[in-house]
Amino acid sequence: MSHSTDSEPIGVIGTGYVGLVTAAGFAELGNDVWCIDIDEAKIKGLKNGRIPIWEPGLEELVERHRARLHFSTDLADALEHARLLFVAVGTPPTYSGDADLSAVHAVVEAMPASDRHALVMKSTVPVGTGATIKRLFAEQGKGGFSYVSCPEFLKEGSAVNDFLDPDRVVIGDDGDWAGDAVVGLYAPLEAPLVRTDIKSAEMVKLASNAFLATKISFINEIANVCEETGADVVEVAKGMGLDDRIGPKFLQAGIGFGGSCFPKDVTALKQLAGNSGYHFQLLNSVIEVNELQKRRVMAKLEKHLGSLVGKEIALLGLAFKPNTDDMREASSLVLSARLQAAGSRVRAYDPVAEEEARKLIRGVDFKASAVETVEGADAVVLVTEWAEFAALDFAELASSMRGSLVIDGRNFLDPSKVREAGLTYEGIGRPALKDREPAGTT
Ligand code: UDX
């Protein structure tokens, strides 16, 4: 990777997970970055090296480039030093399913008239937002302000790596200096580039996330049919994934997708279509399948335990996926509430997300380790596939449990290891042991 010497200073507005990773990534490429946030405590913390989120490699990267990373609550600092102002503020869902663009609009309002600056939109916004903002700029006498759409495709837990080694960079612009400047910024990454119009770039982001979510809901439905027919979805996914046109990724059946992007973006795209009078039927199903998938664990527990009243259920993992402390839309939120509503007592352990989980989950007994969580439990449910759970000593767990049921919500554990310990293993879309024919049977 070649690092440019004559690098472009940039501003990043919003120091959440996207903003900070983008800032640290561009600092790694040799750029000076002015990071702006309205949250004074956050900026103060960042100045002292405190990273507000748990993201592997981020703290080291910020530390390494302290000299290039400038933190401030004053937008003027970014405007003075940088031409390109990346916008990475939150666009959470509203009750109607539309994205809440109030933080984006606050940034637009705060911009002065200028013909030397550009907004570069990283926040995920509905198609047409760029056009609206350009119209607002024109109405406010700020028509000289340029606009570029540059969606992010960072996965939580591997965001730093995704920034430095992206599958593609998508840049939507009007063909002016700002688009060229953003292309130049990303050039050292030598990634495939899609340079297009603003609306198409906005749609690439929403469509990509909706497609990946569709892939997950699809394999989850295949898993449910596998349960009815005795096929094993892990084998099925392997067989499907080797087809180049399908690919092996995002074919892991489980108890549903969560996180800050998929649920929100799928709903936002459905809503965007609906607002223009188009009924996006497929996405309705993707969302519904995902909601039902989170609840399927209940039926599995009842199948083995009968009534769940008074049962002790141990949840291993709470975060929406491993290597993050993000609890947004995590399947554990629905599951822990459903279990308590059914009369169970719930204990849980997550190596990283406990603090976030405590803000959102009530009535759960948080434990300090997996071993402690499982002690005396009637059933264990693996919710998040943290690596440490694969290394558990199942014989030891079996001897400390009251019951013997292990539900692997991510098809992550080795079923034979669990069964050898005398436990009953149930995955998602995998046959129970008695249904399996011995290997070699014709
Ligand atoms: C996603 C997109 O991948 C990323 O490009 C975008 O910028 C932000 O949204 P993220 O939310 O961090 O990233 O997580 P991701 O790794 O995509 O997983 C999302 C959810 O899908 C998780 O809950 C995960 O457990 C679930 N998932 C993923 C499955 O259930 N099965 C799979 O095969 C893959």
Tab-separated table of C-alpha atoms and ligand atoms in Angstrom:
chain	number	residue	atom	x	y	z
A	1	MET	CA	0.000	0.000	0.000
A	2	SER	CA	1.555	3.303	-1.014
A	3	HIS	CA	1.009	6.209	1.333
A	4	SER	CA	0.577	9.555	-0.329
A	5	THR	CA	2.952	12.251	0.827
A	6	ASP	CA	0.929	15.243	-0.336
A	7	SER	CA	-2.138	14.214	1.614
A	8	GLU	CA	-5.434	16.027	1.930
A	9	PRO	CA	-6.465	17.158	5.424
A	10	ILE	CA	-10.061	16.161	6.110
A	11	GLY	CA	-12.802	16.824	8.627
A	12	VAL	CA	-15.012	14.129	10.125
A	13	ILE	CA	-18.252	15.209	11.751
A	14	GLY	CA	-19.521	12.663	14.259
A	15	THR	CA	-17.118	10.491	16.260
A	16	GLY	CA	-19.248	7.368	16.534
A	17	TYR	CA	-18.138	4.029	15.195
A	18	VAL	CA	-18.166	5.021	11.505
A	19	GLY	CA	-16.627	8.453	12.093
A	20	LEU	CA	-13.825	7.266	14.329
A	21	VAL	CA	-12.847	4.333	12.139
A	22	THR	CA	-12.906	6.577	9.057
A	23	ALA	CA	-10.810	9.210	10.843
A	24	ALA	CA	-8.266	6.720	12.140
A	25	GLY	CA	-8.160	4.989	8.735
A	26	PHE	CA	-7.397	8.205	6.878
A	27	ALA	CA	-4.796	9.100	9.510
A	28	GLU	CA	-3.165	5.736	8.754
A	29	LEU	CA	-3.070	6.790	5.086
A	30	GLY	CA	-1.167	9.915	6.081
A	31	ASN	CA	-3.968	12.481	6.307
A	32	ASP	CA	-4.484	15.017	9.056
A	33	VAL	CA	-8.012	14.627	10.380
A	34	TRP	CA	-10.148	17.099	12.330
A	35	CYS	CA	-12.768	15.129	14.242
A	36	ILE	CA	-15.785	17.122	15.378
A	37	ASP	CA	-18.539	16.057	17.763
A	38	ILE	CA	-21.136	17.994	19.757
A	39	ASP	CA	-20.632	15.636	22.713
A	40	GLU	CA	-18.077	17.459	24.876
A	41	ALA	CA	-17.438	14.516	27.181
A	42	LYS	CA	-16.694	12.266	24.210
A	43	ILE	CA	-14.248	14.783	22.699
A	44	LYS	CA	-12.557	15.282	26.055
A	45	GLY	CA	-12.204	11.514	26.408
A	46	LEU	CA	-10.825	11.140	22.890
A	47	LYS	CA	-8.259	13.868	23.551
A	48	ASN	CA	-7.120	11.730	26.483
A	49	GLY	CA	-7.026	8.582	24.357
A	50	ARG	CA	-10.346	7.147	25.583
A	51	ILE	CA	-12.167	5.309	22.770
A	52	PRO	CA	-15.925	5.253	23.404
A	53	ILE	CA	-16.566	1.961	21.545
A	54	TRP	CA	-15.073	-1.506	21.605
A	55	GLU	CA	-13.646	-2.167	18.159
A	56	PRO	CA	-10.581	-4.380	17.639
A	57	GLY	CA	-7.487	-2.441	16.506
A	58	LEU	CA	-9.116	0.984	16.758
A	59	GLU	CA	-7.497	2.107	19.989
A	60	GLU	CA	-4.031	1.189	18.702
A	61	LEU	CA	-4.637	3.011	15.425
A	62	VAL	CA	-5.857	6.179	17.179
A	63	GLU	CA	-2.893	6.005	19.554
A	64	ARG	CA	-0.411	5.535	16.709
A	65	HIS	CA	-1.715	8.604	14.875
A	66	ARG	CA	-2.382	10.931	17.780
A	67	ALA	CA	-0.334	13.649	16.087
A	68	ARG	CA	-2.567	13.584	12.986
A	69	LEU	CA	-5.895	13.250	14.795
A	70	HIS	CA	-7.344	16.479	16.164
A	71	PHE	CA	-10.494	16.405	18.301
A	72	SER	CA	-12.768	19.396	18.775
A	73	THR	CA	-16.374	20.423	19.416
A	74	ASP	CA	-15.947	23.453	17.140
A	75	LEU	CA	-16.916	22.923	13.505
A	76	ALA	CA	-14.816	25.986	12.588
A	77	ASP	CA	-11.666	23.938	13.268
A	78	ALA	CA	-12.584	21.458	10.537
A	79	LEU	CA	-13.719	24.199	8.132
A	80	GLU	CA	-10.469	26.071	8.572
A	81	HIS	CA	-8.169	23.112	7.881
A	82	ALA	CA	-10.102	20.836	5.559
A	83	ARG	CA	-12.041	21.077	2.281
A	84	LEU	CA	-13.727	17.709	2.604
A	85	LEU	CA	-16.067	17.254	5.561
A	86	PHE	CA	-17.116	13.644	6.057
A	87	VAL	CA	-20.507	13.353	7.723
A	88	ALA	CA	-20.770	10.336	10.020
A	89	VAL	CA	-23.655	11.199	12.320
A	90	GLY	CA	-26.384	8.778	13.373
A	91	THR	CA	-29.498	8.190	11.255
A	92	PRO	CA	-31.579	6.016	13.599
A	93	PRO	CA	-34.971	4.635	12.594
A	94	THR	CA	-38.124	6.552	13.461
A	95	TYR	CA	-41.523	5.102	14.383
A	96	SER	CA	-42.583	5.301	10.723
A	97	GLY	CA	-39.567	3.262	9.602
A	98	ASP	CA	-38.052	6.301	7.861
A	99	ALA	CA	-34.502	7.272	8.807
A	100	ASP	CA	-34.235	10.151	11.287
A	101	LEU	CA	-32.177	12.729	9.404
A	102	SER	CA	-32.249	15.444	12.065
A	103	ALA	CA	-28.531	15.091	12.873
A	104	VAL	CA	-27.670	15.240	9.155
A	105	HIS	CA	-29.812	18.348	8.715
A	106	ALA	CA	-28.200	19.991	11.746
A	107	VAL	CA	-24.837	19.578	10.008
A	108	VAL	CA	-26.206	21.026	6.756
A	109	GLU	CA	-27.633	24.032	8.633
A	110	ALA	CA	-24.315	24.647	10.379
A	111	MET	CA	-22.371	24.943	7.113
A	112	PRO	CA	-21.384	28.437	6.002
A	113	ALA	CA	-21.591	29.682	2.416
A	114	SER	CA	-18.427	28.445	0.726
A	115	ASP	CA	-17.187	27.383	-2.664
A	116	ARG	CA	-14.155	25.599	-1.333
A	117	HIS	CA	-15.848	22.940	0.839
A	118	ALA	CA	-17.764	19.719	0.259
A	119	LEU	CA	-19.907	17.476	2.428
A	120	VAL	CA	-19.018	13.813	1.975
A	121	MET	CA	-21.919	11.702	3.227
A	122	LYS	CA	-20.887	8.550	5.112
A	123	SER	CA	-24.064	8.281	7.169
A	124	THR	CA	-26.597	5.886	5.664
A	125	VAL	CA	-29.365	8.015	4.204
A	126	PRO	CA	-32.388	7.422	1.956
A	127	VAL	CA	-31.943	7.722	-1.807
A	128	GLY	CA	-32.581	11.341	-2.711
A	129	THR	CA	-31.005	12.826	0.419
A	130	GLY	CA	-28.089	14.231	-1.558
A	131	ALA	CA	-30.485	15.941	-3.962
A	132	THR	CA	-32.450	17.402	-1.027
A	133	ILE	CA	-29.308	18.707	0.639
A	134	LYS	CA	-28.083	20.301	-2.579
A	135	ARG	CA	-31.454	22.016	-2.934
A	136	LEU	CA	-31.236	23.233	0.671
A	137	PHE	CA	-27.747	24.592	0.045
A	138	ALA	CA	-29.015	26.443	-3.028
A	139	GLU	CA	-31.995	27.897	-1.135
A	140	GLN	CA	-29.727	29.041	1.710
A	141	GLY	CA	-27.330	30.824	-0.640
A	142	LYS	CA	-24.701	28.116	-0.151
A	143	GLY	CA	-24.874	26.802	-3.715
A	144	GLY	CA	-21.062	26.705	-3.939
A	145	PHE	CA	-20.925	23.880	-1.387
A	146	SER	CA	-20.161	20.556	-3.096
A	147	TYR	CA	-21.682	17.220	-2.197
A	148	VAL	CA	-20.400	13.651	-2.465
A	149	SER	CA	-22.025	10.392	-1.413
A	150	CYS	CA	-19.479	7.891	-0.101
A	151	PRO	CA	-21.299	5.082	1.715
A	152	GLU	CA	-19.503	2.954	4.283
A	153	PHE	CA	-19.458	-0.837	4.297
A	154	LEU	CA	-17.657	-1.364	7.604
A	155	LYS	CA	-18.588	-4.427	9.627
A	156	GLU	CA	-18.467	-4.013	13.371
A	157	GLY	CA	-15.692	-6.118	14.845
A	158	SER	CA	-13.571	-5.884	11.692
A	159	ALA	CA	-14.188	-2.243	10.793
A	160	VAL	CA	-10.522	-1.174	10.824
A	161	ASN	CA	-9.584	-3.973	8.463
A	162	ASP	CA	-12.626	-3.286	6.266
A	163	PHE	CA	-11.558	0.350	5.972
A	164	LEU	CA	-7.961	-0.458	5.020
A	165	ASP	CA	-8.805	-3.379	2.732
A	166	PRO	CA	-12.253	-2.701	1.256
A	167	ASP	CA	-13.983	-4.881	-1.359
A	168	ARG	CA	-14.874	-1.671	-3.168
A	169	VAL	CA	-15.105	2.084	-2.717
A	170	VAL	CA	-18.296	3.731	-3.950
A	171	ILE	CA	-18.259	7.443	-4.739
A	172	GLY	CA	-21.317	9.285	-6.026
A	173	ASP	CA	-20.847	12.877	-7.165
A	174	ASP	CA	-21.589	15.491	-9.809
A	175	GLY	CA	-18.215	15.115	-11.471
A	176	ASP	CA	-16.742	18.188	-9.772
A	177	TRP	CA	-13.514	18.787	-7.814
A	178	ALA	CA	-14.923	17.182	-4.645
A	179	GLY	CA	-15.529	13.798	-6.292
A	180	ASP	CA	-11.985	13.887	-7.698
A	181	ALA	CA	-10.610	14.770	-4.254
A	182	VAL	CA	-12.419	11.859	-2.568
A	183	VAL	CA	-11.157	9.492	-5.300
A	184	GLY	CA	-7.648	10.785	-4.544
A	185	LEU	CA	-8.094	10.195	-0.818
A	186	TYR	CA	-8.975	6.538	-1.323
A	187	ALA	CA	-6.395	5.951	-4.071
A	188	PRO	CA	-3.684	4.557	-1.740
A	189	LEU	CA	-6.019	1.666	-0.860
A	190	GLU	CA	-5.947	0.478	-4.479
A	191	ALA	CA	-9.494	-0.842	-4.118
A	192	PRO	CA	-11.992	-1.373	-6.949
A	193	LEU	CA	-13.756	1.956	-7.441
A	194	VAL	CA	-17.343	2.570	-8.474
A	195	ARG	CA	-17.735	6.223	-9.366
A	196	THR	CA	-21.281	7.063	-10.162
A	197	ASP	CA	-24.106	9.551	-9.624
A	198	ILE	CA	-25.205	10.473	-6.109
A	199	LYS	CA	-28.536	8.604	-6.096
A	200	SER	CA	-26.997	5.380	-7.366
A	201	ALA	CA	-24.284	5.535	-4.683
A	202	GLU	CA	-26.964	6.030	-2.026
A	203	MET	CA	-28.851	3.029	-3.393
A	204	VAL	CA	-25.743	0.791	-3.498
A	205	LYS	CA	-25.518	1.017	0.263
A	206	LEU	CA	-29.169	0.261	1.008
A	207	ALA	CA	-29.397	-2.466	-1.615
A	208	SER	CA	-26.199	-4.165	-0.418
A	209	ASN	CA	-27.396	-4.378	3.163
A	210	ALA	CA	-30.882	-5.467	2.109
A	211	PHE	CA	-29.405	-8.187	-0.098
A	212	LEU	CA	-27.179	-9.540	2.684
A	213	ALA	CA	-30.123	-9.522	5.088
A	214	THR	CA	-32.178	-11.365	2.461
A	215	LYS	CA	-29.434	-13.974	2.165
A	216	ILE	CA	-29.563	-14.552	5.921
A	217	SER	CA	-33.358	-14.784	6.078
A	218	PHE	CA	-33.244	-17.150	3.097
A	219	ILE	CA	-30.811	-19.558	4.743
A	220	ASN	CA	-32.793	-19.306	7.981
A	221	GLU	CA	-35.914	-20.437	6.158
A	222	ILE	CA	-33.952	-23.256	4.514
A	223	ALA	CA	-32.811	-24.209	8.045
A	224	ASN	CA	-36.412	-24.331	9.204
A	225	VAL	CA	-37.310	-26.622	6.309
A	226	CYS	CA	-34.215	-28.733	7.095
A	227	GLU	CA	-35.641	-29.247	10.586
A	228	GLU	CA	-38.842	-30.572	9.064
A	229	THR	CA	-37.098	-32.847	6.582
A	230	GLY	CA	-33.990	-34.076	8.414
A	231	ALA	CA	-31.424	-32.303	6.217
A	232	ASP	CA	-28.515	-30.418	7.838
A	233	VAL	CA	-28.386	-26.723	6.871
A	234	VAL	CA	-24.637	-26.548	7.547
A	235	GLU	CA	-24.059	-29.175	4.866
A	236	VAL	CA	-26.612	-27.528	2.588
A	237	ALA	CA	-24.918	-24.111	2.931
A	238	LYS	CA	-21.547	-25.705	2.165
A	239	GLY	CA	-22.960	-27.265	-0.982
A	240	MET	CA	-24.656	-24.068	-2.077
A	241	GLY	CA	-21.778	-21.740	-1.201
A	242	LEU	CA	-19.308	-23.449	-3.538
A	243	ASP	CA	-21.356	-22.163	-6.449
A	244	ASP	CA	-19.503	-18.980	-7.455
A	245	ARG	CA	-22.774	-17.255	-8.173
A	246	ILE	CA	-23.953	-17.834	-4.607
A	247	GLY	CA	-20.758	-17.675	-2.553
A	248	PRO	CA	-20.238	-19.065	0.952
A	249	LYS	CA	-20.638	-15.865	2.973
A	250	PHE	CA	-23.787	-14.871	4.852
A	251	LEU	CA	-25.188	-18.365	4.623
A	252	GLN	CA	-24.937	-19.118	8.339
A	253	ALA	CA	-28.301	-20.026	9.708
A	254	GLY	CA	-28.997	-18.879	13.240
A	255	ILE	CA	-31.377	-17.025	15.500
A	256	GLY	CA	-31.591	-13.939	13.330
A	257	PHE	CA	-29.613	-10.876	12.339
A	258	GLY	CA	-29.296	-7.761	14.477
A	259	GLY	CA	-27.002	-4.775	14.749
A	260	SER	CA	-27.116	-1.122	13.918
A	261	CYS	CA	-27.445	-1.564	10.149
A	262	PHE	CA	-29.370	-4.523	8.778
A	263	PRO	CA	-32.660	-4.119	10.678
A	264	LYS	CA	-32.619	-0.343	10.169
A	265	ASP	CA	-31.537	-0.330	6.526
A	266	VAL	CA	-33.922	-3.056	5.422
A	267	THR	CA	-36.802	-1.167	7.024
A	268	ALA	CA	-35.574	2.130	5.580
A	269	LEU	CA	-35.421	0.709	2.041
A	270	LYS	CA	-38.873	-0.843	2.412
A	271	GLN	CA	-40.160	2.507	3.673
A	272	LEU	CA	-38.383	4.454	0.926
A	273	ALA	CA	-40.058	2.249	-1.687
A	274	GLY	CA	-43.408	2.555	0.072
A	275	ASN	CA	-43.174	6.352	0.198
A	276	SER	CA	-42.916	6.353	-3.584
A	277	GLY	CA	-45.864	3.978	-3.884
A	278	TYR	CA	-43.918	0.758	-4.445
A	279	HIS	CA	-44.637	-2.226	-2.202
A	280	PHE	CA	-41.316	-4.045	-1.655
A	281	GLN	CA	-42.837	-7.417	-0.904
A	282	LEU	CA	-39.595	-9.385	-0.536
A	283	LEU	CA	-38.250	-7.098	2.191
A	284	ASN	CA	-41.431	-7.488	4.246
A	285	SER	CA	-40.733	-11.213	4.337
A	286	VAL	CA	-37.048	-10.720	5.164
A	287	ILE	CA	-38.034	-8.696	8.223
A	288	GLU	CA	-40.818	-11.063	9.305
A	289	VAL	CA	-38.660	-14.180	8.931
A	290	ASN	CA	-36.010	-12.514	11.079
A	291	GLU	CA	-38.466	-11.652	13.846
A	292	LEU	CA	-39.857	-15.200	13.911
A	293	GLN	CA	-36.342	-16.662	13.849
A	294	LYS	CA	-35.432	-14.911	17.109
A	295	ARG	CA	-38.388	-16.665	18.745
A	296	ARG	CA	-37.801	-20.196	17.458
A	297	VAL	CA	-35.535	-20.969	20.412
A	298	MET	CA	-38.626	-20.860	22.626
A	299	ALA	CA	-40.230	-23.791	20.816
A	300	LYS	CA	-36.995	-25.759	20.973
A	301	LEU	CA	-36.754	-25.221	24.726
A	302	GLU	CA	-40.396	-26.211	25.241
A	303	LYS	CA	-39.937	-29.334	23.131
A	304	HIS	CA	-37.307	-30.587	25.577
A	305	LEU	CA	-38.301	-28.985	28.868
A	306	GLY	CA	-42.078	-28.733	28.637
A	307	SER	CA	-43.276	-25.681	30.527
A	308	LEU	CA	-40.590	-23.052	30.986
A	309	VAL	CA	-42.012	-21.804	34.285
A	310	GLY	CA	-39.297	-21.779	36.921
A	311	LYS	CA	-36.657	-23.097	34.520
A	312	GLU	CA	-33.122	-21.734	34.758
A	313	ILE	CA	-31.929	-20.691	31.296
A	314	ALA	CA	-28.303	-19.703	30.661
A	315	LEU	CA	-27.534	-17.363	27.751
A	316	LEU	CA	-23.991	-17.463	26.406
A	317	GLY	CA	-23.298	-14.197	24.583
A	318	LEU	CA	-25.547	-11.150	24.337
A	319	ALA	CA	-23.991	-8.861	21.702
A	320	PHE	CA	-25.593	-8.936	18.228
A	321	LYS	CA	-22.454	-10.676	16.985
A	322	PRO	CA	-18.977	-11.445	18.355
A	323	ASN	CA	-16.142	-8.923	18.678
A	324	THR	CA	-18.416	-6.024	19.504
A	325	ASP	CA	-20.199	-4.696	22.570
A	326	ASP	CA	-23.056	-3.451	20.382
A	327	MET	CA	-26.442	-4.594	21.653
A	328	ARG	CA	-28.594	-2.816	19.067
A	329	GLU	CA	-31.349	-5.141	17.790
A	330	ALA	CA	-29.501	-8.118	19.286
A	331	SER	CA	-31.494	-11.368	19.295
A	332	SER	CA	-30.707	-11.643	23.029
A	333	LEU	CA	-33.027	-8.682	23.712
A	334	VAL	CA	-36.065	-10.511	22.335
A	335	LEU	CA	-35.012	-13.869	23.744
A	336	SER	CA	-34.378	-12.723	27.315
A	337	ALA	CA	-37.725	-10.904	27.382
A	338	ARG	CA	-39.645	-13.876	25.909
A	339	LEU	CA	-38.033	-16.285	28.359
A	340	GLN	CA	-38.961	-14.149	31.345
A	341	ALA	CA	-42.468	-13.702	30.010
A	342	ALA	CA	-42.717	-17.506	29.870
A	343	GLY	CA	-41.726	-17.690	33.562
A	344	SER	CA	-38.073	-18.689	33.233
A	345	ARG	CA	-35.201	-17.281	35.213
A	346	VAL	CA	-32.474	-15.994	32.919
A	347	ARG	CA	-28.769	-15.729	33.630
A	348	ALA	CA	-26.311	-14.485	31.018
A	349	TYR	CA	-22.672	-13.876	30.260
A	350	ASP	CA	-21.017	-11.856	27.522
A	351	PRO	CA	-17.243	-11.280	27.500
A	352	VAL	CA	-17.588	-7.641	26.387
A	353	ALA	CA	-21.211	-6.460	26.102
A	354	GLU	CA	-22.406	-6.692	29.727
A	355	GLU	CA	-22.252	-2.943	30.351
A	356	GLU	CA	-24.292	-2.187	27.205
A	357	ALA	CA	-26.642	-5.088	27.917
A	358	ARG	CA	-27.402	-3.807	31.430
A	359	LYS	CA	-28.788	-0.614	29.867
A	360	LEU	CA	-31.307	-2.572	27.769
A	361	ILE	CA	-32.098	-5.855	29.478
A	362	ARG	CA	-34.049	-6.142	32.720
A	363	GLY	CA	-34.380	-8.987	35.177
A	364	VAL	CA	-31.360	-10.942	33.948
A	365	ASP	CA	-28.716	-12.233	36.354
A	366	PHE	CA	-25.389	-11.231	34.782
A	367	LYS	CA	-22.526	-13.623	35.523
A	368	ALA	CA	-18.772	-13.186	35.268
A	369	SER	CA	-17.996	-16.288	33.208
A	370	ALA	CA	-19.566	-18.945	31.012
A	371	VAL	CA	-18.836	-21.618	33.615
A	372	GLU	CA	-20.624	-19.642	36.328
A	373	THR	CA	-23.601	-18.972	34.040
A	374	VAL	CA	-24.142	-22.603	33.189
A	375	GLU	CA	-23.970	-23.875	36.796
A	376	GLY	CA	-27.375	-25.216	37.845
A	377	ALA	CA	-29.015	-24.344	34.508
A	378	ASP	CA	-31.725	-26.477	32.916
A	379	ALA	CA	-30.668	-25.372	29.456
A	380	VAL	CA	-27.902	-23.372	27.804
A	381	VAL	CA	-28.551	-21.203	24.749
A	382	LEU	CA	-25.569	-19.989	22.746
A	383	VAL	CA	-26.687	-16.598	21.425
A	384	THR	CA	-23.405	-15.026	20.210
A	385	GLU	CA	-20.551	-17.059	18.749
A	386	TRP	CA	-17.674	-15.676	20.843
A	387	ALA	CA	-14.528	-17.767	20.184
A	388	GLU	CA	-14.118	-18.620	23.887
A	389	PHE	CA	-17.361	-20.631	23.867
A	390	ALA	CA	-15.928	-23.149	21.397
A	391	ALA	CA	-13.116	-23.876	23.843
A	392	LEU	CA	-15.418	-24.681	26.795
A	393	ASP	CA	-14.958	-27.973	28.603
A	394	PHE	CA	-18.393	-29.483	28.026
A	395	ALA	CA	-17.814	-32.422	30.365
A	396	GLU	CA	-17.211	-29.927	33.171
A	397	LEU	CA	-20.294	-27.922	32.181
A	398	ALA	CA	-22.417	-31.086	32.019
A	399	SER	CA	-21.529	-32.008	35.588
A	400	SER	CA	-22.478	-28.571	36.926
A	401	MET	CA	-25.808	-28.238	35.063
A	402	ARG	CA	-29.188	-29.219	36.455
A	403	GLY	CA	-30.429	-30.237	33.020
A	404	SER	CA	-28.636	-31.361	29.885
A	405	LEU	CA	-29.904	-29.253	26.983
A	406	VAL	CA	-27.613	-27.113	24.827
A	407	ILE	CA	-29.209	-25.008	22.083
A	408	ASP	CA	-26.605	-23.674	19.692
A	409	GLY	CA	-28.253	-20.591	18.210
A	410	ARG	CA	-25.367	-20.006	15.775
A	411	ASN	CA	-24.432	-23.582	14.774
A	412	PHE	CA	-21.066	-22.716	16.255
A	413	LEU	CA	-20.239	-25.591	18.592
A	414	ASP	CA	-18.996	-29.016	17.586
A	415	PRO	CA	-22.122	-31.161	18.091
A	416	SER	CA	-20.125	-34.339	18.712
A	417	LYS	CA	-18.083	-32.676	21.477
A	418	VAL	CA	-21.256	-31.523	23.195
A	419	ARG	CA	-22.920	-34.924	22.823
A	420	GLU	CA	-19.821	-36.804	24.036
A	421	ALA	CA	-20.159	-34.859	27.287
A	422	GLY	CA	-23.588	-36.437	27.720
A	423	LEU	CA	-25.477	-33.309	26.742
A	424	THR	CA	-28.341	-32.972	24.278
A	425	TYR	CA	-27.308	-30.774	21.328
A	426	GLU	CA	-29.782	-28.820	19.224
A	427	GLY	CA	-28.612	-26.467	16.523
A	428	ILE	CA	-30.596	-24.426	14.015
A	429	GLY	CA	-31.636	-26.494	10.995
A	430	ARG	CA	-29.629	-29.535	12.029
A	431	PRO	CA	-31.108	-32.965	12.627
A	432	ALA	CA	-31.266	-34.436	16.101
A	433	LEU	CA	-28.834	-37.328	16.603
A	434	LYS	CA	-31.487	-40.038	16.315
A	435	ASP	CA	-32.427	-38.854	12.845
A	436	ARG	CA	-28.917	-39.176	11.473
A	437	GLU	CA	-27.998	-42.217	9.532
A	438	PRO	CA	-24.589	-43.648	10.383
A	439	ALA	CA	-21.807	-42.491	8.061
A	440	GLY	CA	-21.343	-44.749	5.069
A	441	THR	CA	-24.954	-45.910	4.970
A	442	THR	CA	-26.194	-46.093	1.416
B	1	UDX	C1	-23.342	-4.791	8.347
B	1	UDX	C2	-22.753	-4.900	6.937
B	1	UDX	O1	-22.114	-6.181	6.789
B	1	UDX	C3	-21.793	-3.765	6.687
B	1	UDX	O2	-21.320	-3.826	5.346
B	1	UDX	C4	-22.539	-2.449	6.901
B	1	UDX	O3	-21.729	-1.352	6.674
B	1	UDX	C5	-23.095	-2.404	8.318
B	1	UDX	O4	-23.956	-3.529	8.508
B	1	UDX	P1	-22.597	-5.363	10.826
B	1	UDX	O5	-23.940	-4.903	11.246
B	1	UDX	O6	-21.413	-4.890	11.579
B	1	UDX	O7	-22.308	-4.980	9.302
B	1	UDX	O8	-22.601	-6.957	10.940
B	1	UDX	P2	-22.557	-8.235	9.996
B	1	UDX	O9	-21.288	-8.949	10.215
B	1	UDX	O10	-22.900	-7.913	8.607
B	1	UDX	O11	-23.712	-9.121	10.675
B	1	UDX	C6	-25.023	-8.622	10.824
B	1	UDX	C7	-25.906	-9.643	11.516
B	1	UDX	O12	-26.170	-10.757	10.685
B	1	UDX	C8	-25.350	-10.225	12.803
B	1	UDX	O13	-26.380	-10.286	13.776
B	1	UDX	C9	-24.915	-11.619	12.417
B	1	UDX	O14	-24.969	-12.521	13.495
B	1	UDX	C10	-25.956	-11.958	11.376
B	1	UDX	N1	-25.480	-12.961	10.400
B	1	UDX	C11	-24.449	-12.677	9.555
B	1	UDX	C12	-26.118	-14.196	10.303
B	1	UDX	O15	-27.060	-14.485	11.055
B	1	UDX	N2	-25.678	-15.103	9.369
B	1	UDX	C13	-24.667	-14.843	8.517
B	1	UDX	O16	-24.346	-15.709	7.693
B	1	UDX	C14	-24.020	-13.592	8.615
